[in-house]
XYZ file of C-alpha atoms in Angstrom:
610
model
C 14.563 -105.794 -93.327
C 13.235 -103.066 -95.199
C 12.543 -99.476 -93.103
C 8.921 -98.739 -94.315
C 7.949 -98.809 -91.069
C 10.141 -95.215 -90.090
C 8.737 -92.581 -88.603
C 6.073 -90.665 -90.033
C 7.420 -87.207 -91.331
C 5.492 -84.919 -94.059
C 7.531 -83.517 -96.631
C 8.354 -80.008 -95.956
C 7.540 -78.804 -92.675
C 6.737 -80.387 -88.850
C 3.761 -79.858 -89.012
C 1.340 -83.278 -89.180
C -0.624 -83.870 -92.370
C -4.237 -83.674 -90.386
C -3.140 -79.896 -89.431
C -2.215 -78.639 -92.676
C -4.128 -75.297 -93.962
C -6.253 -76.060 -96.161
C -4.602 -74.006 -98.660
C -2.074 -76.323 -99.044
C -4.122 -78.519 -101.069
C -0.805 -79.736 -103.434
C 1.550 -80.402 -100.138
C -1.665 -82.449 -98.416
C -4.358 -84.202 -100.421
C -7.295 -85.253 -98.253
C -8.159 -88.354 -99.474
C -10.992 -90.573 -98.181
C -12.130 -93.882 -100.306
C -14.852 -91.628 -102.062
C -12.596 -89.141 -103.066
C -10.454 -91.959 -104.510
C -13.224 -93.800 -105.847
C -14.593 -90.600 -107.706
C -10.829 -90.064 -108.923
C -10.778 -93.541 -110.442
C -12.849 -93.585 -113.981
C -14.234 -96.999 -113.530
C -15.456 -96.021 -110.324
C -16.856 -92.616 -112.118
C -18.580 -94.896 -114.374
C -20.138 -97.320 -112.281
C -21.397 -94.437 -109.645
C -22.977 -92.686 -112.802
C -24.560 -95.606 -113.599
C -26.105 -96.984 -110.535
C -26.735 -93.808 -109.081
C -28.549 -92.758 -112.142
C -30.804 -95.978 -111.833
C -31.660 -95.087 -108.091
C -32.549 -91.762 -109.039
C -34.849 -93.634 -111.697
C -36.631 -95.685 -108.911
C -36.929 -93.071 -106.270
C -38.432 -90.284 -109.120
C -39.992 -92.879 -110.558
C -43.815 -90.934 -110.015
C -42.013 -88.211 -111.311
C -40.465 -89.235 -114.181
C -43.945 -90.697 -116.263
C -47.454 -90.093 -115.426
C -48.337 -93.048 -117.142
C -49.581 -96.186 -115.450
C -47.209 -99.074 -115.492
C -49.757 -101.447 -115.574
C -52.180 -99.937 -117.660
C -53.840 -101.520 -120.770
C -54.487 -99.935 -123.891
C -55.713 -102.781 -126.355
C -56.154 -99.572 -129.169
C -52.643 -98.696 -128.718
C -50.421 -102.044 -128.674
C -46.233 -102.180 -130.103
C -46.048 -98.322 -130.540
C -42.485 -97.175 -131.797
C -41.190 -94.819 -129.195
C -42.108 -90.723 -129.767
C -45.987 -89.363 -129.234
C -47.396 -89.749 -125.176
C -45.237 -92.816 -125.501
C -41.502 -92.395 -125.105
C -39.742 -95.416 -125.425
C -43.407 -97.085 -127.367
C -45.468 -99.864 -126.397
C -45.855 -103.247 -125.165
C -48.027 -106.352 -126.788
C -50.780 -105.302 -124.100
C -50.223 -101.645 -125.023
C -48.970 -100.543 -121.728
C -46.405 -97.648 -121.712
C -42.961 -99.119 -121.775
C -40.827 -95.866 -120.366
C -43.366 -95.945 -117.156
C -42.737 -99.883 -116.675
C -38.952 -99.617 -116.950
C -38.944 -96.767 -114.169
C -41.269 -98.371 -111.734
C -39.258 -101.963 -112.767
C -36.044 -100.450 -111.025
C -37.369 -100.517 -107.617
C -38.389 -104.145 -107.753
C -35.196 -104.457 -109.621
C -33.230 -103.076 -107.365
C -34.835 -104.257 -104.361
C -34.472 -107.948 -105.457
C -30.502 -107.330 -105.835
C -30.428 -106.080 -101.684
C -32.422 -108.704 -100.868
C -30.164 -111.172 -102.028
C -26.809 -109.644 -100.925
C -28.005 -108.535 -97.369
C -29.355 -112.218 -96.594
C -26.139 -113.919 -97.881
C -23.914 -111.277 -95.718
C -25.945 -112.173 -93.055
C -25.234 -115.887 -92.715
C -22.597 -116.044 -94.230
C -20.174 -113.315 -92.695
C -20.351 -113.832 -89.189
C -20.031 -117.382 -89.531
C -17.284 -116.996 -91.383
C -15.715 -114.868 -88.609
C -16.578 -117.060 -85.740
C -15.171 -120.681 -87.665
C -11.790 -119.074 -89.390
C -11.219 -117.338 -85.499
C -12.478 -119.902 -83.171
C -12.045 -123.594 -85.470
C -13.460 -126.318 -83.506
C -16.941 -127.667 -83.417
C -18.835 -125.191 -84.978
C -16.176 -125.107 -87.828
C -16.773 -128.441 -88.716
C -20.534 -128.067 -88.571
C -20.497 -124.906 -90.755
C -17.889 -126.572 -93.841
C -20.582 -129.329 -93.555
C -23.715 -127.022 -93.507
C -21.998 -125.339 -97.072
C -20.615 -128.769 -98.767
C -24.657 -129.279 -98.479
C -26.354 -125.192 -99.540
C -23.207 -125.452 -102.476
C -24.418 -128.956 -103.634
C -27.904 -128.132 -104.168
C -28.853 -126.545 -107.793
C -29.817 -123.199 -107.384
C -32.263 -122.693 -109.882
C -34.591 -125.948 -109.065
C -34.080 -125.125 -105.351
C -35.994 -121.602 -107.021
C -38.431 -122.875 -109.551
C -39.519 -125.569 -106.536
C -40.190 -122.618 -103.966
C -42.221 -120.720 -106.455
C -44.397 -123.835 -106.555
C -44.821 -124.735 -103.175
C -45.652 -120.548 -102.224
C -46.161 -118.829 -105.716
C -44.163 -116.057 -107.712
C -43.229 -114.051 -104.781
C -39.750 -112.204 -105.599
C -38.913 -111.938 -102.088
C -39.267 -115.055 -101.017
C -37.514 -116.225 -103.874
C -34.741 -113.802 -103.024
C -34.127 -115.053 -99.383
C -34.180 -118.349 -100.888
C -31.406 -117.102 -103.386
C -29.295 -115.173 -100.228
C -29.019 -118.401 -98.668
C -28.270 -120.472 -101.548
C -25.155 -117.778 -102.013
C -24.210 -117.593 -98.436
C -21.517 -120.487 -98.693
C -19.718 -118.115 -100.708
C -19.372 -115.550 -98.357
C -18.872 -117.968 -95.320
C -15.557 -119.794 -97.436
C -14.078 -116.289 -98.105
C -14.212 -114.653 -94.865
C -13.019 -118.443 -93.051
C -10.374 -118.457 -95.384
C -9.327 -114.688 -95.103
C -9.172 -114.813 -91.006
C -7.489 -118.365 -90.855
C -4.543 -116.635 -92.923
C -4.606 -113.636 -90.359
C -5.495 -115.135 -86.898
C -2.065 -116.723 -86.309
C -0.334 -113.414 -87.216
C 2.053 -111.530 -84.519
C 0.067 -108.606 -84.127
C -3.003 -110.235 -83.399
C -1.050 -112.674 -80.658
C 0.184 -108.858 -79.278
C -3.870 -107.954 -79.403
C -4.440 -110.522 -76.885
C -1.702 -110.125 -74.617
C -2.642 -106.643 -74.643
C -5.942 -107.959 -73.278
C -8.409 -107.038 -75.626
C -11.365 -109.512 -75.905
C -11.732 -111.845 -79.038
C -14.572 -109.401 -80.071
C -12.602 -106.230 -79.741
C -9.805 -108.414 -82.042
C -12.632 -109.617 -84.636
C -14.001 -106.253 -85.580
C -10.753 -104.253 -85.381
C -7.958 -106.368 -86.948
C -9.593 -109.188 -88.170
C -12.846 -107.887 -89.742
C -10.246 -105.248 -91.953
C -8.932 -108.176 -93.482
C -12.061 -109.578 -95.280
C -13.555 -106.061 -96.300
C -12.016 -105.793 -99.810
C -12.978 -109.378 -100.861
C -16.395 -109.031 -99.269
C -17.363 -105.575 -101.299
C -15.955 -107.097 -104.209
C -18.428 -110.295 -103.671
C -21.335 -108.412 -102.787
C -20.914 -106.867 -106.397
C -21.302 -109.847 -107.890
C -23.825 -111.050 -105.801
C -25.793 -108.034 -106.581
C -25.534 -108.530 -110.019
C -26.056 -111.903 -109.970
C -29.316 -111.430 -108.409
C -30.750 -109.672 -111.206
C -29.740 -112.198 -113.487
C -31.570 -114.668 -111.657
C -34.886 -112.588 -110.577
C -34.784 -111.528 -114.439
C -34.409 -115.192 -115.426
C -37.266 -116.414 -112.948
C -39.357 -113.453 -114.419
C -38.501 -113.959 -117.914
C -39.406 -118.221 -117.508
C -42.873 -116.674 -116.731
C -42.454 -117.762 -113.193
C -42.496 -113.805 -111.886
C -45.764 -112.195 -110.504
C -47.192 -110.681 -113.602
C -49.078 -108.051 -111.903
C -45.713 -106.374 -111.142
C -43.655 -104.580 -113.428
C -39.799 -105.940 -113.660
C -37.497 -105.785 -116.100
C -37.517 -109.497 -116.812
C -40.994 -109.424 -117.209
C -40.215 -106.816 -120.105
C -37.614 -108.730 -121.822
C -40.069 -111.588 -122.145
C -42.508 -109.653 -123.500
C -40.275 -108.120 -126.189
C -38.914 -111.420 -126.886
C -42.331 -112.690 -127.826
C -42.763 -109.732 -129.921
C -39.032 -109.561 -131.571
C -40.092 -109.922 -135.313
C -42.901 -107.709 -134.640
C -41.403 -104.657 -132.717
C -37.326 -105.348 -132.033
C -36.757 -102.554 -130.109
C -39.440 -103.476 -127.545
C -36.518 -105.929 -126.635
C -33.802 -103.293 -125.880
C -35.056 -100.771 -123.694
C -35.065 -103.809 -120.720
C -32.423 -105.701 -121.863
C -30.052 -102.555 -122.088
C -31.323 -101.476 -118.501
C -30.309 -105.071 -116.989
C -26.815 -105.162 -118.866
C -26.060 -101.572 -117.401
C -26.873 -102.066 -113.908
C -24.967 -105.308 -113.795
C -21.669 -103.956 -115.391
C -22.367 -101.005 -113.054
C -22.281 -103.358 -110.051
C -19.164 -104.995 -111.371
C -16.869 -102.055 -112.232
C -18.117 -100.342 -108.936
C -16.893 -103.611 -106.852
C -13.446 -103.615 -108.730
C -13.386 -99.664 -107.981
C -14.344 -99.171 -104.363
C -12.069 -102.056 -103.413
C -8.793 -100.477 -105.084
C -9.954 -97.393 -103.421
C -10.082 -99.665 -99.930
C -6.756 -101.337 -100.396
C -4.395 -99.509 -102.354
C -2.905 -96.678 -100.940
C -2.880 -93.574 -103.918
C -0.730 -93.661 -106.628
C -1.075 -90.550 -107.968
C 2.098 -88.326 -107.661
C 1.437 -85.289 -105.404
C 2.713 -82.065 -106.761
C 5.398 -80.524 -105.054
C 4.661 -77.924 -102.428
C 6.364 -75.218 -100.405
C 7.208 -76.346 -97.177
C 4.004 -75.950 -94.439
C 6.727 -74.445 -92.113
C 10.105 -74.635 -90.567
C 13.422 -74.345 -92.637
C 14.708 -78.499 -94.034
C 18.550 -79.094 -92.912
C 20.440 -78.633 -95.820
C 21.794 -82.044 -96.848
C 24.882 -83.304 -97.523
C 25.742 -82.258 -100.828
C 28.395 -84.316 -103.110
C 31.337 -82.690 -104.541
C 31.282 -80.798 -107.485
C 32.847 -82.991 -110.164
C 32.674 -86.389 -108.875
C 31.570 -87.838 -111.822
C 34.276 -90.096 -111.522
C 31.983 -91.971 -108.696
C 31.206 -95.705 -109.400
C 27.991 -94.614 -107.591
C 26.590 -91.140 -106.917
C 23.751 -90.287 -104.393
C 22.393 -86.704 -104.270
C 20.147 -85.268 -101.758
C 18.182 -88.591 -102.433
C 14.217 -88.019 -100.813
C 11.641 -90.979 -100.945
C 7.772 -91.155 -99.348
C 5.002 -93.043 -99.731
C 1.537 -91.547 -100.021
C -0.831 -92.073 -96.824
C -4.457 -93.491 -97.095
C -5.757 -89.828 -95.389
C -3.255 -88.067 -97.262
C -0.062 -86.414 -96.696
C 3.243 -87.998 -97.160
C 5.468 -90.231 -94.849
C 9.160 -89.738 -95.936
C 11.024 -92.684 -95.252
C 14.827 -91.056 -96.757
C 15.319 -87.502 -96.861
C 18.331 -85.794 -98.377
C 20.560 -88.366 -98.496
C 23.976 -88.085 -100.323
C 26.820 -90.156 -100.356
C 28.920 -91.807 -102.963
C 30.917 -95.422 -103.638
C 33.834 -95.543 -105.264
C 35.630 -98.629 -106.779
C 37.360 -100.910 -104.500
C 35.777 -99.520 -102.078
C 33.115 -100.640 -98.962
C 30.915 -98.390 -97.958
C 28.892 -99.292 -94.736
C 24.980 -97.807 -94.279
C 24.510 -97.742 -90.736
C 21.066 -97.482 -88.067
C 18.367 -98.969 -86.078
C 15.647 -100.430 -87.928
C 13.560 -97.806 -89.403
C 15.924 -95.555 -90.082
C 15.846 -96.102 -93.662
C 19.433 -97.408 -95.208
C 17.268 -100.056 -96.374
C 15.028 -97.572 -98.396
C 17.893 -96.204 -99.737
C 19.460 -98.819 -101.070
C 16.329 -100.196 -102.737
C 16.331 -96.735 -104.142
C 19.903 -97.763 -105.926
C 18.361 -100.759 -107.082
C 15.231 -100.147 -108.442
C 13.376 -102.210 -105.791
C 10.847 -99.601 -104.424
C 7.224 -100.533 -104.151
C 4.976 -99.285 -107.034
C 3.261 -96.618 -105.162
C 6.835 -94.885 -103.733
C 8.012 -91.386 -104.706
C 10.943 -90.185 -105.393
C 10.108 -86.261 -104.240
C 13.868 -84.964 -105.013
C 17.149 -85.921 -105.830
C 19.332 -88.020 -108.542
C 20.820 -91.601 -108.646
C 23.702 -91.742 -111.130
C 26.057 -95.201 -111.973
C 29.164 -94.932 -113.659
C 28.411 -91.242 -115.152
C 24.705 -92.157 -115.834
C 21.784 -91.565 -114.451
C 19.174 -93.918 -113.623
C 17.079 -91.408 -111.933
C 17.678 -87.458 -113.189
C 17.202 -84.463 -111.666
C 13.207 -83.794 -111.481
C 12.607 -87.350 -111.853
C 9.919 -89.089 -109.331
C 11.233 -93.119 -110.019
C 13.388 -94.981 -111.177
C 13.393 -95.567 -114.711
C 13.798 -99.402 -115.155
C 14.743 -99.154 -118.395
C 18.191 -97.565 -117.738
C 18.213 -99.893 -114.568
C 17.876 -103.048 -116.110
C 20.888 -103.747 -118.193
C 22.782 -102.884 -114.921
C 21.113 -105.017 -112.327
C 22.962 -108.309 -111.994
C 24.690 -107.939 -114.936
C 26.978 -104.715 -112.777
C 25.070 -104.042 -109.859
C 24.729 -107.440 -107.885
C 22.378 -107.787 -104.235
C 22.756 -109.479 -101.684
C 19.196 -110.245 -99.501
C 19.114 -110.816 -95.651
C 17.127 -113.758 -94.781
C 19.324 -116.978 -97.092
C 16.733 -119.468 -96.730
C 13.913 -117.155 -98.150
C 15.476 -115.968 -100.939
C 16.350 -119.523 -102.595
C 13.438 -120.917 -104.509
C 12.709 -124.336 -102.854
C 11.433 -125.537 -106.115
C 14.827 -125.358 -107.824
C 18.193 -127.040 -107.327
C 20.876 -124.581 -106.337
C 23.072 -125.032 -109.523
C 19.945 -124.017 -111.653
C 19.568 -120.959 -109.856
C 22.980 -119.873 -109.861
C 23.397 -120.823 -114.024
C 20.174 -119.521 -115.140
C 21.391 -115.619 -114.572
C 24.464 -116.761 -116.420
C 22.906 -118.194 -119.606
C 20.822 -114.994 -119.516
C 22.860 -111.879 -118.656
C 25.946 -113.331 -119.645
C 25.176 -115.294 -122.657
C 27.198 -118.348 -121.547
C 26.193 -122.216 -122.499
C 24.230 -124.467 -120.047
C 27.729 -126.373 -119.791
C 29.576 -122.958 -119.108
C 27.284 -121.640 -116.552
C 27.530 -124.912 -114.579
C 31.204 -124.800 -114.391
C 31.501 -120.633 -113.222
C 29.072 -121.945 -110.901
C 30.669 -124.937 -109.294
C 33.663 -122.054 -109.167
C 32.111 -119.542 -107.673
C 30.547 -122.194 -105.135
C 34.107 -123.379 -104.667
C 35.252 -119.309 -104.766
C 32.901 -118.667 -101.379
C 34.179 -121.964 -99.136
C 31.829 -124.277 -99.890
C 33.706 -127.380 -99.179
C 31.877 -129.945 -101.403
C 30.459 -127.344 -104.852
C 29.309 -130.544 -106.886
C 26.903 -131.668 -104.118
C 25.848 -128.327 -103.402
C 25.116 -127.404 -106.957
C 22.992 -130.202 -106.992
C 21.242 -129.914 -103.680
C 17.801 -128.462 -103.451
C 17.921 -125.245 -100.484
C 15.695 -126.937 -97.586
C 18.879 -129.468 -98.172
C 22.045 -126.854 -96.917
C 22.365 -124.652 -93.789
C 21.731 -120.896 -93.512
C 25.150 -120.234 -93.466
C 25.810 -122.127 -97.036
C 22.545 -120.648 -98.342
C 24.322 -117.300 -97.869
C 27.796 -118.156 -99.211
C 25.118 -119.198 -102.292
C 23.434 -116.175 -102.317
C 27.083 -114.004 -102.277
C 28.087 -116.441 -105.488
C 24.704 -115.301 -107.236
C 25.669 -111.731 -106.442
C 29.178 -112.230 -107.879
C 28.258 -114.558 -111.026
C 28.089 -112.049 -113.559
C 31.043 -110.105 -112.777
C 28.869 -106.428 -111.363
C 31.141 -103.600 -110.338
C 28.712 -102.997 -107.254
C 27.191 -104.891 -104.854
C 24.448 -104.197 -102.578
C 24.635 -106.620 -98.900
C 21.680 -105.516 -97.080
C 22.072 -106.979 -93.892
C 24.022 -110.115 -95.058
C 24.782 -111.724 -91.956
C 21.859 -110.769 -89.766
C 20.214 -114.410 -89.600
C 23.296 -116.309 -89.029
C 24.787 -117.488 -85.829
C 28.411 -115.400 -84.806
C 30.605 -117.901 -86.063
C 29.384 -117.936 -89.489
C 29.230 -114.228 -89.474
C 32.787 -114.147 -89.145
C 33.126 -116.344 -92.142
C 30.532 -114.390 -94.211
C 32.447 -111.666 -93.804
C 35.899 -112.990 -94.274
C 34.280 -114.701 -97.817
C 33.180 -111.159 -98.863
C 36.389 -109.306 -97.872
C 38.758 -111.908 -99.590
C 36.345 -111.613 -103.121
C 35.761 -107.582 -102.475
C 40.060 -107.446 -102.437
C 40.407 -109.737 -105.245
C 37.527 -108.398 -108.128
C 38.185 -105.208 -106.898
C 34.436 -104.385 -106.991
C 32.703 -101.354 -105.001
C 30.249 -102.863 -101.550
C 27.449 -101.024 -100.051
C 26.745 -102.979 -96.834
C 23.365 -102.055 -95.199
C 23.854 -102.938 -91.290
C 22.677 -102.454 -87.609
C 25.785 -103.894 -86.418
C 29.069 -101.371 -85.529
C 31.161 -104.498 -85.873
C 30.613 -105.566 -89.440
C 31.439 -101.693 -89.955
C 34.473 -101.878 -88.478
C 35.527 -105.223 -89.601
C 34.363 -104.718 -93.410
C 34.548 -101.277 -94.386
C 36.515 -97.703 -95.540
C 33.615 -95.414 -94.675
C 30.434 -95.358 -92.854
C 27.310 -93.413 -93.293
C 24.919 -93.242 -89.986
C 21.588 -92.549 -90.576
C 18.708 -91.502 -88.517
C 14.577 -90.735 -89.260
C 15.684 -91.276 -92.926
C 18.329 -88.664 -92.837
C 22.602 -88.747 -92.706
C 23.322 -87.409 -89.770
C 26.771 -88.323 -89.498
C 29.989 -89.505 -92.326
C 33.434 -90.269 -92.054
C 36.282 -93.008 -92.165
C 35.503 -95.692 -90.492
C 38.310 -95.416 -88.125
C 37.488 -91.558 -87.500
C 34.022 -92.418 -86.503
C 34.896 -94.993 -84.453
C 37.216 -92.972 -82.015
C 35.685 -89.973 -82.722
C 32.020 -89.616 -83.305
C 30.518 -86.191 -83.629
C 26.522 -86.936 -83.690
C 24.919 -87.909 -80.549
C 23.248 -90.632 -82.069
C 26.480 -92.010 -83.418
C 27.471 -92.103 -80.013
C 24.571 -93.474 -78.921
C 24.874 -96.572 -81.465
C 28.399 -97.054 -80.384
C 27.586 -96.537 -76.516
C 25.166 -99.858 -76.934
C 27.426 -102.409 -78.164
C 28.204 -105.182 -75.742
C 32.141 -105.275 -76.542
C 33.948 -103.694 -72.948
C 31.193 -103.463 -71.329
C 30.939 -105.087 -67.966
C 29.809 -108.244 -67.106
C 27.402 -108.601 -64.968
C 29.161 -110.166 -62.266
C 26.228 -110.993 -59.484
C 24.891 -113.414 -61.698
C 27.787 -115.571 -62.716
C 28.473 -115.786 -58.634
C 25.148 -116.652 -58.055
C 25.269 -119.459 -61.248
C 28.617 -120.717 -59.323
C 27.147 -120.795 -55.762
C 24.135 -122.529 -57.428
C 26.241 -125.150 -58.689
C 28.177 -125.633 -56.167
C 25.042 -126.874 -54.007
């Protein structure tokens, strides 16, 4: 289990990230989805874009003083320059004026459209992917029917039966695009109303309408913004379309209207045609790249590596440095610090000044409750952070090189590569998961070797049916040809162990290897990876929870706490002797000596004795 979830710390100081002086501007960013947004180009781009055409509409008297709709039969096709900026039309009205005053309708038609569909097809969305049932079934019916019909007879029909209104035909065209909306919210809460936190929501007692609009309705925002983008933009298409078929009120001035007049007029005046035509194609893409922008802004927490700032207050434990010339070290870890950005800015660290080393031959156990980040760190070793971690200090150096320098804020996978598998091998908690159910065990143990190794199909299968053999796995032929779903979790994890061991690595990385197994098979687990660790002689880095496994696997143990090392030693040392309350602590709650509680085995033997 990976410790993302430890407590929140910002780097440098005790003081929460919401308190920060404002000074501190490098230490603390205060970032809002705007902010983001306005960081992001495309999201520059598209706000220029659209918020320049709003400005257009809403100056619009301000911008010309000419009359959209006037008629000057005396001054018809004009090239732009004169009283006329951009020129004229074929009915010599002024075509600068009619492309500001067209934005309103423009823009108008494009709210229209989106509101309407979010208003059908949102909430039903919410109530059918919660609630199922009855109305479920009704609504998938109501949308097989709204996504059969064709959209653009449904349109060309209405504006015969009441007449080229744009409004009307733009509730028409929500409703029409409602289904879409309804099938991607349904969709989005069926794959989140099932989840654990929303079962602890209810037993907490909150009502289904408290759950809806605080954990549920977070869920569908990103795809719905993105949506309504292309709704938007698909509404002017469609109101330019209706407009440019001649179906559009001519009386009003749109930009479809405009395109079909330049159109008619192409050989006569070309650049009649690209005033409106350029006007539509920005908007759109402006709708677009905005959709794609403010939902990374939404989402994503922010990438961009904070500069390093003094510390807001208080004075940082020194950590626990590594001995000078240890470059001898299969492994070296020095004063190791990762965090992850936060959404209103700041920094959670998750490790902080960790150092240790691993030598050859060697097991080295990583010990704490959930949270406290061994996890982190050992992802750290591998390479396996998520995208948007930071590696604020420290260095990571294998066999005398470093995959992460001094100064360095990730790892660089190019150094890491060649090492991972091929000398650093992992072992994953959770067996089952980590076996693809689509492949046979034997091709997922030979594949590595035909890659990193360079070894022949016929090769690979026979290290494999070895190394299967290697782990105690009684029958290797019908396990190398056995599909996962097909062998226990205790054989998926002797598999697993093989994988890590196939390529020969100098290092391996257990985290948490024997976590979802029953006791017995712990016990054999761990008597598989002693017998190979004494045999290959390679270096183990066991991430654990569990005292036990320390004491039964390994020469050292490093307890850690909040992210931090709080306590090192022998294995035997910390076991009779621990320093760090916490150590003691972990130690106090294990359940060997303790005493049984004695009242209720009585009353189990008086109860079956009646």
């Amino acid at each position: 289990m990976t410790d993302s979830t430890s407590s929140p710390r910002v780097d440098g100081g005790t003081a929460p990230a919401a308190a920060a002086p404002s000074g501190q501007s490098g230490h603390v960013l205060r970032s809002s989805p705007l902010r983001r947004l306005l960081k992001s180009p495309t999201g520059l781009i598209a706000l220029v874009i659209l918020a320049g055409v709003v400005l257009m509409a809403l100056l619009a008297p301000l911008l010309t003083s000419q009359d959209p709709n006037h008629a000057d039969l005396t001054a018809v096709l004009l090239p732009p320059g004169g009283d006329h900026l951009l020129g004229t039309d074929s009915a010599g009205r002024d075509i600068w004026a009619r492309l500001v005053f067209g934005s309103r309708l423009t823009l108008a038609a494009a709210a229209v459209a989106a509101v309407v569909a979010i208003a059908i097809g949102l909430p039903s969305g919410l109530v059918a992917g919660y609630y199922g049932g009855i109305f479920d079934g009704v609504a998938n019916w109501s949308t097989n029917v709204l996504m059969s019909l064709p959209a653009i007879i449904v349109l060309l029909a209405v504006r015969a039966a009441v007449g080229p209104s744009v409004w009307i035909s733009m509730v028409i065209f929500g409703v029409l695009l409602s289904p879409g909306y309804y099938r991607l919210t349904r969709t989005a809460v069926q794959s989140v109303r099932n989840e654990l936190y929303v079962d602890a929501a209810r037993v907490s007692g909150l009502s289904d309408g408290r759950i809806i609009s605080r954990h549920v309705l977070s869920v569908v925002r990103a795809p719905i913004i993105i949506q309504t983008a292309i709704v938007a933009g698909l509404s002017i298409t469609v109101a330019s379309s209706l407009d440019f078929l001649g179906l559009g009120d001519p009386t009003v001035p749109t930009w479809g209207v405009m395109v079909s007049d330049g159109f008619k007029n192409i050989y006569r005046q070309p650049i009649s045609l690209l005033w409106s035509s350029l006007a539509i194609t920005l908007v759109i893409g402006g709708f677009v790249l905005l959709g794609n922008a403010l939902r990374d802004s939404l989402e994503d927490l922010e990438k961009t590596k904070e500069k390093r700032a003094k510390p807001a207050g208080g004075r940082r434990a020194r950590p626990v440095a590594v001995e000078v010339g240890t470059e001898h070290h299969l492994l070296k870890v020095t004063d190791l610090q990762v965090a992850y950005p936060q959404p209103r800015g700041g920094r959670k660290v998750v490790v902080d000044g960790v150092s240790f080393h691993v030598d050859r031959d060697e097991v080295v156990g990583i010990v704490g409750e959930s949270g406290s980040g061994k996890s982190q760190t050992a992802f750290s070793i591998l390479g396996l952070l998520p995208d948007n971690a930071i590696l604020t200090r420290g260095a990571i150096q294998f066999d005398g090189a470093y995959t992460v320098a001094p100064g360095e804020d990730h790892v660089t996978q190019s150094r890491l590569a060649p090492l991972r598998g091929k000398r650093i091998g992992y072992i994953p908690q959770e067996p089952m998961s980590n076996l693809d159910p689509a492949f046979t065990i034997g091709a997922q143990l030979s594949r590595p070797m035909v890659t990193v190794m360079g070894l022949s199909k016929k090769a690979a299968k026979q290290r494999a049916l070895q190394l299967l053999a290697s782990v105690g796995i009684p029958d290797p032929n019908r396990t190398y040809h056995a599909y996962p779903h097909e062998v226990s979790g205790g054989m998926a994890q002797r598999v697993l162990i093989a994988g890590a061991i196939s390529c020969e690595p100098d290092l391996i990385i257990a985290d948490e290897p024997t976590t979802a197994l029953d006791v017995t098979v712990q016990a054999e687990v761990l008597d598989v990876m002693r017998e190979l660790q004494q045999r290959l002689k390679i270096g183990i880095i066991i991430v654990t929870h569990n005292f036990g496994v320390v004491a039964d696997m390994c020469d050292r143990v490093l307890v850690m706490q909040d992210g931090s090392l709080v306590e090192t030693g022998a294995v035997r040392q910390i076991l009779h002797a621990p320093q760090h309350p916490y150590t003691r602590m972990l130690l106090s709650s294990m359940l060997e000596g303790k005493t049984p509680m004695t009242h209720l085995l009585a009353d189990s033997t008086a109860g079956s004795d009646r």
